[in-house]
PDB file of C-alpha atoms in Angstrom:
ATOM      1  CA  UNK A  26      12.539  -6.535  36.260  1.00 65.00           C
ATOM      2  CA  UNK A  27      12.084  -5.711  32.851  1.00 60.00           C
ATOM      3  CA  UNK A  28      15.646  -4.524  31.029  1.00 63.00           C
ATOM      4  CA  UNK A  29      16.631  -4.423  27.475  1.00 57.00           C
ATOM      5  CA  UNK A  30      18.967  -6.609  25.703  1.00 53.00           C
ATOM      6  CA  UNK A  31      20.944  -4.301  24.436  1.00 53.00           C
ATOM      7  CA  UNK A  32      22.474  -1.737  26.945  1.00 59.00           C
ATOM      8  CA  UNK A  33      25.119   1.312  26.776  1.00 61.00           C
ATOM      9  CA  UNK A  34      27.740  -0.304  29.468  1.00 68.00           C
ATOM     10  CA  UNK A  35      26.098  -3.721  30.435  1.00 63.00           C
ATOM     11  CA  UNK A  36      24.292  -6.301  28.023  1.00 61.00           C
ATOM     12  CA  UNK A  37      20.617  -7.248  29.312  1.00 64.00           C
ATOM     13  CA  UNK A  38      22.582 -11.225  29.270  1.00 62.00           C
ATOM     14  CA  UNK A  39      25.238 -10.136  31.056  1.00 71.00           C
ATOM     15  CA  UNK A  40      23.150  -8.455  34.045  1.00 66.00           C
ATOM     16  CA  UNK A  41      20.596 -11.734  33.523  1.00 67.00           C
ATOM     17  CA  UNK A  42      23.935 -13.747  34.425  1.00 76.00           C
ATOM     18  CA  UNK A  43      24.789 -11.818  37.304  1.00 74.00           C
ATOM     19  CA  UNK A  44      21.520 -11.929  38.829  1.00 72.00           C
ATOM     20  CA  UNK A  45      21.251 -15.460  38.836  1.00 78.00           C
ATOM     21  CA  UNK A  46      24.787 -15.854  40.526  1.00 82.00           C
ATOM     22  CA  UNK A  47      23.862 -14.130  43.164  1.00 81.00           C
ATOM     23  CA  UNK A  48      22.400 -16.125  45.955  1.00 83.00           C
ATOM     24  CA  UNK A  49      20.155 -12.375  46.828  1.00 83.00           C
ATOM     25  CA  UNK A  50      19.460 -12.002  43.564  1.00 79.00           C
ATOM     26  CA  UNK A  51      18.807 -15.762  41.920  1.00 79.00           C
ATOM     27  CA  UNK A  52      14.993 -15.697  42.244  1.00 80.00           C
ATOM     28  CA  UNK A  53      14.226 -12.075  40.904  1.00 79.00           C
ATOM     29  CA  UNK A  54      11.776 -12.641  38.051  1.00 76.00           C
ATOM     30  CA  UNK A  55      13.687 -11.081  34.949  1.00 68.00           C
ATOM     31  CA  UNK A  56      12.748 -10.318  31.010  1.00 67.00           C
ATOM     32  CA  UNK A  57      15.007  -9.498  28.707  1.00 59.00           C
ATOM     33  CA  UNK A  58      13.520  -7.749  25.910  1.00 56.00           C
ATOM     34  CA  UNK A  59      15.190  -7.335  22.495  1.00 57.00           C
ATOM     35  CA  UNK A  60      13.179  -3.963  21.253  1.00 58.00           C
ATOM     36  CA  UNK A  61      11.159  -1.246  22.487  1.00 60.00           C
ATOM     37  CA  UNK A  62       8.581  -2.941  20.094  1.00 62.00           C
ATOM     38  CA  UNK A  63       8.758  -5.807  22.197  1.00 63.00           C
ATOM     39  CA  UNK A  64       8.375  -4.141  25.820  1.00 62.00           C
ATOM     40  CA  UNK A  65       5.485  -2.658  24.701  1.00 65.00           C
ATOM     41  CA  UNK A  66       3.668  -5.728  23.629  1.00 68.00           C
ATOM     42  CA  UNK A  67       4.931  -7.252  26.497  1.00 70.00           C
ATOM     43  CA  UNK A  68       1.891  -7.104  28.297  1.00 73.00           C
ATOM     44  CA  UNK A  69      -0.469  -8.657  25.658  1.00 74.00           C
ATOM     45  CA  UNK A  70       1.947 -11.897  25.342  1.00 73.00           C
ATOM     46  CA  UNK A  71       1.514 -12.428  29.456  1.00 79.00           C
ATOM     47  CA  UNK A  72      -2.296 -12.049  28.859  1.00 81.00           C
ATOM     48  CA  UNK A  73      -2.026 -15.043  25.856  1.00 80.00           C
ATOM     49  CA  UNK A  74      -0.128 -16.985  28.488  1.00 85.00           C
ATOM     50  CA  UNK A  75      -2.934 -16.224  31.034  1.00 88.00           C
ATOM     51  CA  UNK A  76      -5.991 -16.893  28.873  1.00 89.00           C
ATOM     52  CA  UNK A  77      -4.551 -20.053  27.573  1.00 90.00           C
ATOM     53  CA  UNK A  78      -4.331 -21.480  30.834  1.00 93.00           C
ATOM     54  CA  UNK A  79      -7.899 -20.198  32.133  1.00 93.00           C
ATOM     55  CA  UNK A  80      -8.783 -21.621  29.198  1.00 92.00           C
ATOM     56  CA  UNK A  81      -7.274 -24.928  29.781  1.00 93.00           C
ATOM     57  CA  UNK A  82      -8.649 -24.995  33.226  1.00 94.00           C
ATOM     58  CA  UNK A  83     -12.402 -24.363  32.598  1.00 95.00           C
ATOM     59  CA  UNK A  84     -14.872 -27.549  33.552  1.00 94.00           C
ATOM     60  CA  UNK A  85     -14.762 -29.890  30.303  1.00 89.00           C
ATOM     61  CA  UNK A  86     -18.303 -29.838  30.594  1.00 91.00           C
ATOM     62  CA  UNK A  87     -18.828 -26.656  29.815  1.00 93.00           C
ATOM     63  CA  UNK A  88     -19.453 -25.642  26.011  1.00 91.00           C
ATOM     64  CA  UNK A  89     -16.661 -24.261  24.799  1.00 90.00           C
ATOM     65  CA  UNK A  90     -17.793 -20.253  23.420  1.00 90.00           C
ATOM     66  CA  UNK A  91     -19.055 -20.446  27.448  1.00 93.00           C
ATOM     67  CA  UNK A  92     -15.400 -21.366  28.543  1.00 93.00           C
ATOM     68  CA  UNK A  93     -13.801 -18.870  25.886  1.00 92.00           C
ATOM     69  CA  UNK A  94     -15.653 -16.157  27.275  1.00 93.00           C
ATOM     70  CA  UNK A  95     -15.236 -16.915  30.554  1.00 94.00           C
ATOM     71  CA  UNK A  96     -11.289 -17.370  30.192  1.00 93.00           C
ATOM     72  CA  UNK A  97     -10.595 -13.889  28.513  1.00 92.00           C
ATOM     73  CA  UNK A  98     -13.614 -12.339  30.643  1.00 93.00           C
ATOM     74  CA  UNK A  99     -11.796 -13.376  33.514  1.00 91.00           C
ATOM     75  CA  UNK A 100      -8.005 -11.770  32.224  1.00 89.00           C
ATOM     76  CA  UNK A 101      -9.839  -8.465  31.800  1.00 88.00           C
ATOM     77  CA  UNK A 102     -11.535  -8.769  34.953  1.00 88.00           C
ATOM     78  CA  UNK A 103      -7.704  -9.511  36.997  1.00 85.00           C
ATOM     79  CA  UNK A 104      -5.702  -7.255  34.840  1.00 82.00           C
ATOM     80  CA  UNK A 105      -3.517  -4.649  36.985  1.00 81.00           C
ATOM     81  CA  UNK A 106      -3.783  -2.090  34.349  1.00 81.00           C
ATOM     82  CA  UNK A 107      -6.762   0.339  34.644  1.00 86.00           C
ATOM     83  CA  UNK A 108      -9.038   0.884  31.535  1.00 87.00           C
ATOM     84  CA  UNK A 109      -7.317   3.952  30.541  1.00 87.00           C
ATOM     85  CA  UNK A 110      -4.137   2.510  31.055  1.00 85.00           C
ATOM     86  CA  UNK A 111      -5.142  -0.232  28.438  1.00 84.00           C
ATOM     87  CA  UNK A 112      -6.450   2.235  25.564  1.00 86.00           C
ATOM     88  CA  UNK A 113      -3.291   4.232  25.859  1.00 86.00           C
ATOM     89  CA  UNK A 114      -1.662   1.749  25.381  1.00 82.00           C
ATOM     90  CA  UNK A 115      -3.715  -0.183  22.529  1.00 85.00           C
ATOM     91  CA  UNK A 116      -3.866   3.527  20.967  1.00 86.00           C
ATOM     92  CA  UNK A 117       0.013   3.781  20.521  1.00 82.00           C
ATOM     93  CA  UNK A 118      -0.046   0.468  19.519  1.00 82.00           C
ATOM     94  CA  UNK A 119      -2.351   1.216  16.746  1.00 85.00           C
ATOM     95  CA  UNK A 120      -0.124   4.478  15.943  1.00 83.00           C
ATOM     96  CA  UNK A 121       2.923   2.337  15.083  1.00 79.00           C
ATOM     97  CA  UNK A 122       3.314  -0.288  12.049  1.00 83.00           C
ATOM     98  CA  UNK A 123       6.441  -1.556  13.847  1.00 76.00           C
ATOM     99  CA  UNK A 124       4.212  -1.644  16.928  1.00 79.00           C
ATOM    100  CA  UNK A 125       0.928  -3.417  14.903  1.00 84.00           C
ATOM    101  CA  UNK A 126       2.928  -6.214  13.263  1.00 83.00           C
ATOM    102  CA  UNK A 127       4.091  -7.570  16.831  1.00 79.00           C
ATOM    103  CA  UNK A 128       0.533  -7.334  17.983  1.00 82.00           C
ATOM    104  CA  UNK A 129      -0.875  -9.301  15.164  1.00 86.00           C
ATOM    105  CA  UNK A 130       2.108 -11.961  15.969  1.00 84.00           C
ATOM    106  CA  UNK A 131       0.651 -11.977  19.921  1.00 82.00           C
ATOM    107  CA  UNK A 132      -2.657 -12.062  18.240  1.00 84.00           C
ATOM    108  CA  UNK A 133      -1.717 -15.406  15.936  1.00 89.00           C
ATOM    109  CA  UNK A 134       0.104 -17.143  19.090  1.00 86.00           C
ATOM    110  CA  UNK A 135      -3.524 -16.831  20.553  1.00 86.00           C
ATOM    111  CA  UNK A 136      -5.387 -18.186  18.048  1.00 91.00           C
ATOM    112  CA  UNK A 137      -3.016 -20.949  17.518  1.00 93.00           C
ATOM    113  CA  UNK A 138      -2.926 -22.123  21.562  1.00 91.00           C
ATOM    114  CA  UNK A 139      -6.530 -21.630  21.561  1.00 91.00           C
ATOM    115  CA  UNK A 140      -7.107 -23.592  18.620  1.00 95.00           C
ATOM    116  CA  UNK A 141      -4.644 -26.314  20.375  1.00 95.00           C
ATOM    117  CA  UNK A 142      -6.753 -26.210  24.060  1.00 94.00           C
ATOM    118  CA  UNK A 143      -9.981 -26.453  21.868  1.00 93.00           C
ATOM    119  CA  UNK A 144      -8.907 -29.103  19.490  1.00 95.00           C
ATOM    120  CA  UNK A 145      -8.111 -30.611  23.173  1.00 93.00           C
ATOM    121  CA  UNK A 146     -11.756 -29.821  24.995  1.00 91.00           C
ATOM    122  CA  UNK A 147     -13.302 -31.385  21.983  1.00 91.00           C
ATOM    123  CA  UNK A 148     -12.015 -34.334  20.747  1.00 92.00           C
ATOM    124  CA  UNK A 149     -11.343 -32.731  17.656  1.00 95.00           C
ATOM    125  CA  UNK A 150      -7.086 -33.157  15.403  1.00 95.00           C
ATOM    126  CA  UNK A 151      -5.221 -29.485  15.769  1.00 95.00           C
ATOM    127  CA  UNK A 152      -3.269 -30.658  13.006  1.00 95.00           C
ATOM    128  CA  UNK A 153      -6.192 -32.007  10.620  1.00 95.00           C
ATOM    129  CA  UNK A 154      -9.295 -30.737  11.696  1.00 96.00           C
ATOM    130  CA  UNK A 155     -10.621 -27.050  10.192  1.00 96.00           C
ATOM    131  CA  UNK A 156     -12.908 -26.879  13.761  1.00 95.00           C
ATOM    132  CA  UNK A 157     -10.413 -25.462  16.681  1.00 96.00           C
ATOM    133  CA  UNK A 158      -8.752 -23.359  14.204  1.00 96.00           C
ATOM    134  CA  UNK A 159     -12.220 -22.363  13.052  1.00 95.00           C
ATOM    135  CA  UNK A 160     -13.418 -22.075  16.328  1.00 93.00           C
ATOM    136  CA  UNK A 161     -10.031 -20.098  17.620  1.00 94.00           C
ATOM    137  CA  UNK A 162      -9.689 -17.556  14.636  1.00 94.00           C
ATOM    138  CA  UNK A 163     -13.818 -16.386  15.207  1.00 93.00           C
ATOM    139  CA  UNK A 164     -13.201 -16.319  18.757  1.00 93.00           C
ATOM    140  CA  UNK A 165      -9.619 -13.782  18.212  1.00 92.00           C
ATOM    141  CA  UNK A 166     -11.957 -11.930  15.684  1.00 93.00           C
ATOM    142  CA  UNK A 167     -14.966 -11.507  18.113  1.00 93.00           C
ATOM    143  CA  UNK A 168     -12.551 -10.136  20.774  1.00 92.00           C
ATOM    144  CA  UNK A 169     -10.421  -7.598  18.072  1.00 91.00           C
ATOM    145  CA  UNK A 170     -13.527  -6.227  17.234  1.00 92.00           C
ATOM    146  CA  UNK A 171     -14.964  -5.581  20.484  1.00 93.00           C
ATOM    147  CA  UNK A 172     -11.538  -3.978  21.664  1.00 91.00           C
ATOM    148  CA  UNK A 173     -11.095  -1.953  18.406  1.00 91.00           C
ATOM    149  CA  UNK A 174     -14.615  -0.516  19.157  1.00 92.00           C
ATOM    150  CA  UNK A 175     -13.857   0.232  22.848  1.00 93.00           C
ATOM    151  CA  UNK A 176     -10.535   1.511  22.013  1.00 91.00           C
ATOM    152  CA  UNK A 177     -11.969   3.847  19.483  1.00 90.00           C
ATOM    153  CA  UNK A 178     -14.331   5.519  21.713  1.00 85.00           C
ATOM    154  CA  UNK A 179     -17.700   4.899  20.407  1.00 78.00           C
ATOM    155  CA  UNK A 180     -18.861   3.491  22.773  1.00 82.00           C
ATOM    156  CA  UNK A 181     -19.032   3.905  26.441  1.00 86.00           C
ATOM    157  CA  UNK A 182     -19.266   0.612  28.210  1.00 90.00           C
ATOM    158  CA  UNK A 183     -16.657  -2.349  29.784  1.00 92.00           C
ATOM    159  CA  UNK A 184     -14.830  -3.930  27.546  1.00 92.00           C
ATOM    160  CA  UNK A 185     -15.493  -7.191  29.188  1.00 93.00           C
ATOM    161  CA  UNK A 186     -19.193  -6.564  27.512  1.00 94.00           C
ATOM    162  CA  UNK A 187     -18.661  -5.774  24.536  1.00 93.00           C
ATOM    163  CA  UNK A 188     -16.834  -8.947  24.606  1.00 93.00           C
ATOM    164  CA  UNK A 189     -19.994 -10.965  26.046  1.00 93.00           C
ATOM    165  CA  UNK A 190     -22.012  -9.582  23.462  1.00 90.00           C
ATOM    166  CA  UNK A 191     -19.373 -10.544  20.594  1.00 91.00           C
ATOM    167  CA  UNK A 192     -19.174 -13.732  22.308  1.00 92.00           C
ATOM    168  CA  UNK A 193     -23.150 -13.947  22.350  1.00 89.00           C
ATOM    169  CA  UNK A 194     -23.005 -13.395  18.352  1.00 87.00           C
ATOM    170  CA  UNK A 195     -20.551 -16.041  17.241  1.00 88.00           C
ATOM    171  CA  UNK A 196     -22.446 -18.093  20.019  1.00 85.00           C
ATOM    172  CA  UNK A 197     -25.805 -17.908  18.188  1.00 85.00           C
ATOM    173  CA  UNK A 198     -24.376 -18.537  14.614  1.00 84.00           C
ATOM    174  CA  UNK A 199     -21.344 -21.468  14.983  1.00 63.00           C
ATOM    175  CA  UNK A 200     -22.425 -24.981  15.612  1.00 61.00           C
ATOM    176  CA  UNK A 201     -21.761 -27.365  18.342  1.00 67.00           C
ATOM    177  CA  UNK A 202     -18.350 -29.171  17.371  1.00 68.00           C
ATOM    178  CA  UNK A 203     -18.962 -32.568  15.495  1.00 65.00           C
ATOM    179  CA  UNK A 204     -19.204 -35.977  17.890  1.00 64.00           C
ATOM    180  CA  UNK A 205     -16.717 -37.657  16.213  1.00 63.00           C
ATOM    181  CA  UNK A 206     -13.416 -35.495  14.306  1.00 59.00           C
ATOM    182  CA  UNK A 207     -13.449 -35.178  10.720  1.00 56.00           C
ATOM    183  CA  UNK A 208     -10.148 -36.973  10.998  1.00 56.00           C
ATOM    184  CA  UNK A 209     -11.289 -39.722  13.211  1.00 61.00           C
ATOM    185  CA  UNK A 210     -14.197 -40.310  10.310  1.00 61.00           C
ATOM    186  CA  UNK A 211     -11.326 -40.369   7.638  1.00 58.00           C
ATOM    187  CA  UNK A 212      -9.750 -43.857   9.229  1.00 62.00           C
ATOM    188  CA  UNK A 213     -13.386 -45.301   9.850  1.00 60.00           C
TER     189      UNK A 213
END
């Protein structure tokens, strides 16, 4: 159930608080959003939450623009909402600066846990190393362009390929990460 926070008769807390003392009603998955802004975005926040986790999951072996690709492939490719669904709703996203500033926060929370789960996969210091953050802000950038294109239009084919070939690009131009991190060097 999705319910706002603010309500004419009944505070989205309040309601929260009777649902969960209700034996019926305890396990009925329940957000509480604070704006309309908020609901909106909603969606892209679960999908950070989601692509994190593929990401997390992926075979350690695998190089890690191979994983990334495969992890927000994979979201696209188990998302409920239909194509058109998703550019209607990227489109009024795009038509409202209240609406743009909360994607570009969804958009930083994604570069900063991928930057985390890469800094993880390759041995590499989140906090002291420039390569996840490197690594996470190209990948964010490869997939915001691919979307912006596919949202505008231009182009008619999946999403999930434009995001392969983006993926493909930054693939052919960014270097493995080092062996050892440049923070692990700095104490040798």
């Amino acid at each position: 159930i999705l319910q706002d926070l603010v309500m004419p008769e009944v505070d989205g807390l309040t309601l929260l608080k009777f649902f969960r003392a209700n034996s019926a009603t305890r396990q009925t998955p329940m957000i509480v959003l604070s704006s309309k802004e908020e609901a909106i975005v909603s969606t892209f926040h679960d999908q950070v939450t989601a692509v994190t986790e593929a990401l997390r999951h992926r075979p350690a072996e695998e190089p890690i623009w191979d994983s990334l690709e495969h992890a927000i492939v994979g979201m696209l490719d188990n998302s409920e909402a239909t194509p058109a669904e998703t550019i209607a709703q990227l489109q009024l996203i795009k038509s409202s600066p209240a609406l743009v500033q909360h994607q570009l926060t969804t958009h930083a929370e994604l570069e900063n846990r991928f930057a985390q789960v890469i800094a993880d996969r390759t041995g590499t210091d989140v906090e002291r190393d420039l390569y996840p953050h490197a690594l996470a802000a190209a990948a964010g950038a490869a997939m915001a362009v691919a979307t912006r294109i596919w949202v505008d239009g231009k182009i008619d084919r999946p999403l999930q390929d434009l995001i392969a070939e983006a993926f493909s690009l930054m693939r052919a131009g960014v270097p493995a990460a080092p062996r050892q991190s440049v923070a692990a060097a700095a104490t040798a």
